[in-house]
PDB file of C-alpha atoms in Angstrom:
ATOM      1  CA  LYS G   1      14.008  -9.869  10.304  1.00 44.00           C
ATOM      2  CA  ILE G   2      13.495 -13.409  11.538  1.00 45.00           C
ATOM      3  CA  GLU G   3      16.441 -15.742  11.141  1.00 47.00           C
ATOM      4  CA  ARG G   4      15.796 -19.164   9.719  1.00 47.00           C
ATOM      5  CA  ILE G   5      16.616 -21.935  12.154  1.00 48.00           C
ATOM      6  CA  ASP G   6      18.011 -25.053  10.493  1.00 52.00           C
ATOM      7  CA  ILE G   7      16.684 -27.412  13.109  1.00 52.00           C
ATOM      8  CA  ILE G   8      14.123 -29.979  12.154  1.00 56.00           C
ATOM      9  CA  THR G   9      11.960 -30.352  15.216  1.00 59.00           C
ATOM     10  CA  ARG G  10      10.760 -33.813  14.268  1.00 70.00           C
ATOM     11  CA  TYR G  11      10.697 -36.146  11.273  1.00 79.00           C
ATOM     12  CA  TYR G  12       7.233 -36.760   9.846  1.00 81.00           C
ATOM     13  CA  SER G  13       5.836 -39.463   7.628  1.00 84.00           C
ATOM     14  CA  LEU G  14       4.552 -38.429   4.228  1.00 83.00           C
ATOM     15  CA  ASP G  15       0.970 -39.092   5.346  1.00 87.00           C
ATOM     16  CA  GLU G  16       1.403 -36.901   8.439  1.00 89.00           C
ATOM     17  CA  ILE G  17       2.831 -34.072   6.353  1.00 89.00           C
ATOM     18  CA  ILE G  18      -0.010 -34.195   3.852  1.00 88.00           C
ATOM     19  CA  ILE G  19      -2.629 -34.187   6.616  1.00 89.00           C
ATOM     20  CA  LYS G  20      -0.930 -31.195   8.268  1.00 91.00           C
ATOM     21  CA  TYR G  21      -0.706 -29.342   4.957  1.00 91.00           C
ATOM     22  CA  ARG G  22      -4.381 -29.894   4.218  1.00 89.00           C
ATOM     23  CA  HIS G  23      -5.285 -28.608   7.697  1.00 90.00           C
ATOM     24  CA  TYR G  24      -3.070 -25.600   7.097  1.00 91.00           C
ATOM     25  CA  LEU G  25      -4.866 -24.863   3.822  1.00 89.00           C
ATOM     26  CA  LYS G  26      -8.285 -25.207   5.442  1.00 87.00           C
ATOM     27  CA  ASP G  27      -7.271 -22.917   8.304  1.00 89.00           C
ATOM     28  CA  LYS G  28      -6.141 -20.234   5.832  1.00 86.00           C
ATOM     29  CA  GLU G  29      -9.775 -19.695   4.851  1.00 81.00           C
ATOM     30  CA  ILE G  30      -9.021 -19.964   1.158  1.00 84.00           C
ATOM     31  CA  SER G  31     -11.683 -20.644  -1.434  1.00 87.00           C
ATOM     32  CA  PHE G  32     -12.870 -24.190  -1.900  1.00 88.00           C
ATOM     33  CA  SER G  33     -11.762 -24.194  -5.553  1.00 88.00           C
ATOM     34  CA  PHE G  34      -8.214 -23.128  -4.587  1.00 89.00           C
ATOM     35  CA  TYR G  35      -8.105 -25.790  -1.880  1.00 89.00           C
ATOM     36  CA  GLU G  36      -9.279 -28.427  -4.355  1.00 90.00           C
ATOM     37  CA  SER G  37      -6.761 -27.403  -7.004  1.00 90.00           C
ATOM     38  CA  GLU G  38      -3.928 -27.497  -4.445  1.00 91.00           C
ATOM     39  CA  ARG G  39      -5.105 -30.920  -3.302  1.00 91.00           C
ATOM     40  CA  VAL G  40      -5.206 -32.245  -6.867  1.00 91.00           C
ATOM     41  CA  HIS G  41      -1.803 -30.774  -7.730  1.00 92.00           C
ATOM     42  CA  ILE G  42      -0.146 -32.218  -4.630  1.00 92.00           C
ATOM     43  CA  ASN G  43      -1.832 -35.574  -5.250  1.00 91.00           C
ATOM     44  CA  THR G  44      -0.289 -35.606  -8.736  1.00 90.00           C
ATOM     45  CA  PHE G  45       3.108 -35.137  -7.118  1.00 93.00           C
ATOM     46  CA  LEU G  46       2.388 -37.874  -4.551  1.00 92.00           C
ATOM     47  CA  TYR G  47       1.357 -40.226  -7.346  1.00 92.00           C
ATOM     48  CA  PHE G  48       4.677 -39.493  -9.057  1.00 94.00           C
ATOM     49  CA  LEU G  49       6.600 -40.160  -5.819  1.00 94.00           C
ATOM     50  CA  GLU G  50       4.777 -43.455  -5.440  1.00 93.00           C
ATOM     51  CA  LYS G  51       5.711 -44.463  -9.010  1.00 93.00           C
ATOM     52  CA  GLU G  52       9.334 -43.590  -8.226  1.00 94.00           C
ATOM     53  CA  ASN G  53       9.223 -45.599  -4.956  1.00 94.00           C
ATOM     54  CA  ILE G  54       9.973 -42.500  -2.899  1.00 92.00           C
ATOM     55  CA  THR G  55       8.244 -42.893   0.437  1.00 89.00           C
ATOM     56  CA  SER G  56       9.706 -39.950   2.349  1.00 89.00           C
ATOM     57  CA  ILE G  57       9.599 -36.233   1.700  1.00 89.00           C
ATOM     58  CA  TYR G  58      13.180 -36.113   2.988  1.00 89.00           C
ATOM     59  CA  LYS G  59      14.347 -38.119  -0.048  1.00 92.00           C
ATOM     60  CA  VAL G  60      13.048 -35.562  -2.558  1.00 93.00           C
ATOM     61  CA  THR G  61      15.925 -33.710  -4.198  1.00 93.00           C
ATOM     62  CA  SER G  62      16.172 -31.214  -7.034  1.00 92.00           C
ATOM     63  CA  GLU G  63      16.920 -34.191  -9.312  1.00 93.00           C
ATOM     64  CA  VAL G  64      13.572 -35.733  -8.311  1.00 94.00           C
ATOM     65  CA  ILE G  65      11.865 -32.400  -9.072  1.00 92.00           C
ATOM     66  CA  GLU G  66      13.518 -32.402 -12.515  1.00 89.00           C
ATOM     67  CA  LYS G  67      12.162 -35.912 -13.140  1.00 92.00           C
ATOM     68  CA  TYR G  68       8.746 -34.677 -12.004  1.00 92.00           C
ATOM     69  CA  LYS G  69       8.858 -31.830 -14.541  1.00 88.00           C
ATOM     70  CA  VAL G  70       9.622 -34.346 -17.300  1.00 86.00           C
ATOM     71  CA  HIS G  71       6.792 -36.519 -15.961  1.00 88.00           C
ATOM     72  CA  LEU G  72       4.367 -33.575 -16.143  1.00 86.00           C
ATOM     73  CA  ASN G  73       5.378 -32.893 -19.715  1.00 82.00           C
ATOM     74  CA  SER G  74       4.475 -36.451 -20.754  1.00 80.00           C
ATOM     75  CA  TYR G  75       1.620 -36.980 -18.267  1.00 75.00           C
ATOM     76  CA  GLU G  76      -1.735 -37.998 -19.753  1.00 75.00           C
ATOM     77  CA  TYR G  77      -4.700 -37.316 -17.482  1.00 71.00           C
ATOM     78  CA  GLN G  78      -6.996 -39.017 -19.975  1.00 69.00           C
ATOM     79  CA  GLU G  79      -6.097 -41.278 -22.852  1.00 72.00           C
ATOM     80  CA  GLY G  80      -4.458 -39.110 -25.484  1.00 73.00           C
ATOM     81  CA  LYS G  81      -4.860 -35.849 -23.501  1.00 77.00           C
ATOM     82  CA  SER G  82      -1.729 -34.398 -21.984  1.00 77.00           C
ATOM     83  CA  LEU G  83      -1.347 -31.415 -19.673  1.00 78.00           C
ATOM     84  CA  ASN G  84      -0.994 -28.039 -21.322  1.00 80.00           C
ATOM     85  CA  ILE G  85       1.838 -25.744 -20.269  1.00 80.00           C
ATOM     86  CA  TYR G  86      -0.425 -23.693 -17.982  1.00 82.00           C
ATOM     87  CA  ASP G  87      -1.472 -26.795 -16.031  1.00 85.00           C
ATOM     88  CA  GLN G  88       2.143 -27.887 -15.732  1.00 86.00           C
ATOM     89  CA  ILE G  89       3.100 -24.488 -14.340  1.00 86.00           C
ATOM     90  CA  GLU G  90       0.198 -24.520 -11.877  1.00 90.00           C
ATOM     91  CA  LYS G  91       1.260 -27.944 -10.596  1.00 91.00           C
ATOM     92  CA  LEU G  92       4.819 -26.676 -10.122  1.00 91.00           C
ATOM     93  CA  ARG G  93       3.565 -23.518  -8.386  1.00 91.00           C
ATOM     94  CA  SER G  94       1.518 -25.630  -5.966  1.00 92.00           C
ATOM     95  CA  LEU G  95       4.541 -27.797  -5.297  1.00 93.00           C
ATOM     96  CA  ARG G  96       6.613 -24.676  -4.658  1.00 92.00           C
ATOM     97  CA  ARG G  97       4.020 -23.383  -2.154  1.00 92.00           C
ATOM     98  CA  PHE G  98       3.996 -26.785  -0.457  1.00 94.00           C
ATOM     99  CA  TYR G  99       7.785 -26.752  -0.022  1.00 93.00           C
ATOM    100  CA  LYS G 100       7.776 -23.164   1.221  1.00 93.00           C
ATOM    101  CA  TRP G 101       5.285 -24.273   3.854  1.00 93.00           C
ATOM    102  CA  LEU G 102       7.504 -27.253   4.795  1.00 92.00           C
ATOM    103  CA  ILE G 103      10.446 -24.885   5.299  1.00 91.00           C
ATOM    104  CA  LYS G 104       8.339 -22.427   7.296  1.00 90.00           C
ATOM    105  CA  GLU G 105       7.113 -25.231   9.537  1.00 88.00           C
ATOM    106  CA  ARG G 106      10.695 -26.483   9.952  1.00 87.00           C
ATOM    107  CA  MET G 107       9.825 -29.927   8.659  1.00 88.00           C
ATOM    108  CA  ILE G 108      12.667 -29.840   6.135  1.00 87.00           C
ATOM    109  CA  LYS G 109      15.902 -27.860   5.891  1.00 87.00           C
ATOM    110  CA  ASP G 110      16.417 -27.566   2.139  1.00 89.00           C
ATOM    111  CA  ASP G 111      13.887 -26.732  -0.536  1.00 90.00           C
ATOM    112  CA  PRO G 112      14.399 -28.861  -3.677  1.00 92.00           C
ATOM    113  CA  THR G 113      12.073 -26.516  -5.602  1.00 90.00           C
ATOM    114  CA  ALA G 114      13.973 -23.329  -4.741  1.00 87.00           C
ATOM    115  CA  TYR G 115      15.720 -23.225  -8.128  1.00 84.00           C
ATOM    116  CA  LEU G 116      12.428 -23.187 -10.081  1.00 81.00           C
ATOM    117  CA  LYS G 117      11.847 -19.868 -11.833  1.00 75.00           C
ATOM    118  CA  ILE G 118       8.140 -20.356 -12.404  1.00 68.00           C
ATOM    119  CA  GLY G 119       7.376 -16.644 -12.515  1.00 63.00           C
ATOM    120  CA  GLU G 120       9.607 -16.222 -15.567  1.00 57.00           C
ATOM    121  CA  TYR G 121       7.719 -18.900 -17.502  1.00 55.00           C
ATOM    122  CA  GLN G 122       4.389 -17.433 -16.427  1.00 52.00           C
ATOM    123  CA  ARG G 123       5.389 -13.960 -17.648  1.00 52.00           C
ATOM    124  CA  VAL G 124       6.465 -15.349 -21.022  1.00 48.00           C
ATOM    125  CA  LEU G 125       3.142 -17.124 -21.459  1.00 49.00           C
ATOM    126  CA  LYS G 126       1.012 -14.202 -20.254  1.00 49.00           C
ATOM    127  CA  THR G 127       2.740 -11.883 -22.711  1.00 47.00           C
ATOM    128  CA  GLN G 128       1.211 -13.931 -25.514  1.00 45.00           C
ATOM    129  CA  GLU G 129      -2.234 -12.877 -24.326  1.00 45.00           C
ATOM    130  CA  LYS G 130      -1.564  -9.124 -24.143  1.00 43.00           C
ATOM    131  CA  PRO G 131      -2.587  -7.353 -27.362  1.00 45.00           C
ATOM    132  CA  CYS G 132      -0.532  -4.320 -28.328  1.00 46.00           C
ATOM    133  CA  ASN G 133      -2.327  -1.163 -29.387  1.00 47.00           C
ATOM    134  CA  ASN G 134      -0.814   0.920 -32.200  1.00 46.00           C
ATOM    135  CA  ASP G 135       0.648   3.582 -29.875  1.00 44.00           C
ATOM    136  CA  ALA G 136       2.510   1.035 -27.808  1.00 44.00           C
ATOM    137  CA  LYS G 137       3.476  -1.356 -30.625  1.00 44.00           C
ATOM    138  CA  LYS G 138       7.182  -0.455 -30.539  1.00 45.00           C
ATOM    139  CA  PHE G 139       7.352  -0.836 -26.736  1.00 45.00           C
ATOM    140  CA  CYS G 140       5.440  -4.135 -26.850  1.00 51.00           C
ATOM    141  CA  LYS G 141       7.720  -5.510 -29.540  1.00 50.00           C
ATOM    142  CA  THR G 142      10.772  -4.707 -27.423  1.00 53.00           C
ATOM    143  CA  GLU G 143       9.115  -6.165 -24.325  1.00 53.00           C
ATOM    144  CA  LEU G 144       8.125  -9.311 -26.214  1.00 55.00           C
ATOM    145  CA  GLN G 145      11.684  -9.716 -27.469  1.00 58.00           C
ATOM    146  CA  LEU G 146      12.924  -9.551 -23.861  1.00 59.00           C
ATOM    147  CA  TYR G 147      10.394 -12.192 -22.835  1.00 60.00           C
ATOM    148  CA  GLN G 148      11.416 -14.379 -25.741  1.00 60.00           C
ATOM    149  CA  ASP G 149      15.057 -14.075 -24.689  1.00 60.00           C
ATOM    150  CA  LYS G 150      14.118 -14.987 -21.094  1.00 61.00           C
ATOM    151  CA  PHE G 151      12.079 -17.941 -22.348  1.00 62.00           C
ATOM    152  CA  LEU G 152      14.977 -19.221 -24.427  1.00 61.00           C
ATOM    153  CA  GLU G 153      17.268 -18.787 -21.417  1.00 59.00           C
ATOM    154  CA  TYR G 154      15.033 -20.779 -19.040  1.00 60.00           C
ATOM    155  CA  LYS G 155      13.406 -23.318 -21.398  1.00 59.00           C
ATOM    156  CA  SER G 156      15.883 -26.083 -20.601  1.00 58.00           C
ATOM    157  CA  SER G 157      15.066 -25.985 -16.882  1.00 58.00           C
ATOM    158  CA  LEU G 158      11.343 -26.322 -17.598  1.00 61.00           C
ATOM    159  CA  GLY G 159      11.683 -29.874 -18.934  1.00 61.00           C
ATOM    160  CA  LEU G 160       9.386 -29.215 -21.908  1.00 63.00           C
ATOM    161  CA  SER G 161       9.246 -31.376 -25.002  1.00 66.00           C
ATOM    162  CA  LYS G 162      10.815 -30.042 -28.194  1.00 67.00           C
ATOM    163  CA  GLU G 163       7.337 -29.852 -29.741  1.00 70.00           C
ATOM    164  CA  THR G 164       6.016 -27.652 -26.897  1.00 69.00           C
ATOM    165  CA  ILE G 165       9.075 -25.384 -27.052  1.00 68.00           C
ATOM    166  CA  LYS G 166       8.654 -25.052 -30.828  1.00 69.00           C
ATOM    167  CA  ARG G 167       4.962 -24.170 -30.398  1.00 69.00           C
ATOM    168  CA  LEU G 168       5.725 -21.539 -27.722  1.00 68.00           C
ATOM    169  CA  LYS G 169       8.510 -20.048 -29.825  1.00 67.00           C
ATOM    170  CA  GLY G 170       6.056 -19.821 -32.720  1.00 67.00           C
ATOM    171  CA  HIS G 171       3.522 -17.994 -30.530  1.00 63.00           C
ATOM    172  CA  LEU G 172       6.164 -15.514 -29.397  1.00 58.00           C
ATOM    173  CA  ASN G 173       7.440 -14.999 -32.942  1.00 61.00           C
ATOM    174  CA  THR G 174       3.958 -14.216 -34.253  1.00 58.00           C
ATOM    175  CA  LEU G 175       3.618 -11.543 -31.597  1.00 53.00           C
ATOM    176  CA  ILE G 176       6.969  -9.997 -32.403  1.00 48.00           C
TER     177      ILE G 176
END
């Protein structure tokens, strides 16, 4: 087991960090489409930071991440077209990977995204897509009820609009 060292070796500008992260992604030999999606997702976050007048990664707190989640929920990438829940989750997952990398590289000490329970939201949404066959209907109904309970438990930390929450609840209810 490797112990985490809480020593920041050097403070970096936001531009330096982004350049290093992009080099890291390229060196990982990931697919071009994954690289591009990570780049776009991180750029969305950088755009948000710019709008909030946050010029340093060291000034990002969990409160800023909460504001970002609200921003994603109301974000329009084209006039009248907002992000669906899957896109919002993907942007948060990319941000989480970015902060895990920052910690690993000892560029920051605390991860403001650590509290995000993105996997729980993803499981709730994926359950909607799983059809139940007749033999497993009782099991699926029980499993769906558990996912609905988890969704209701975590919905407030997602920063979703009431309309989106109502729609997701409706989807879960139709499956149950």
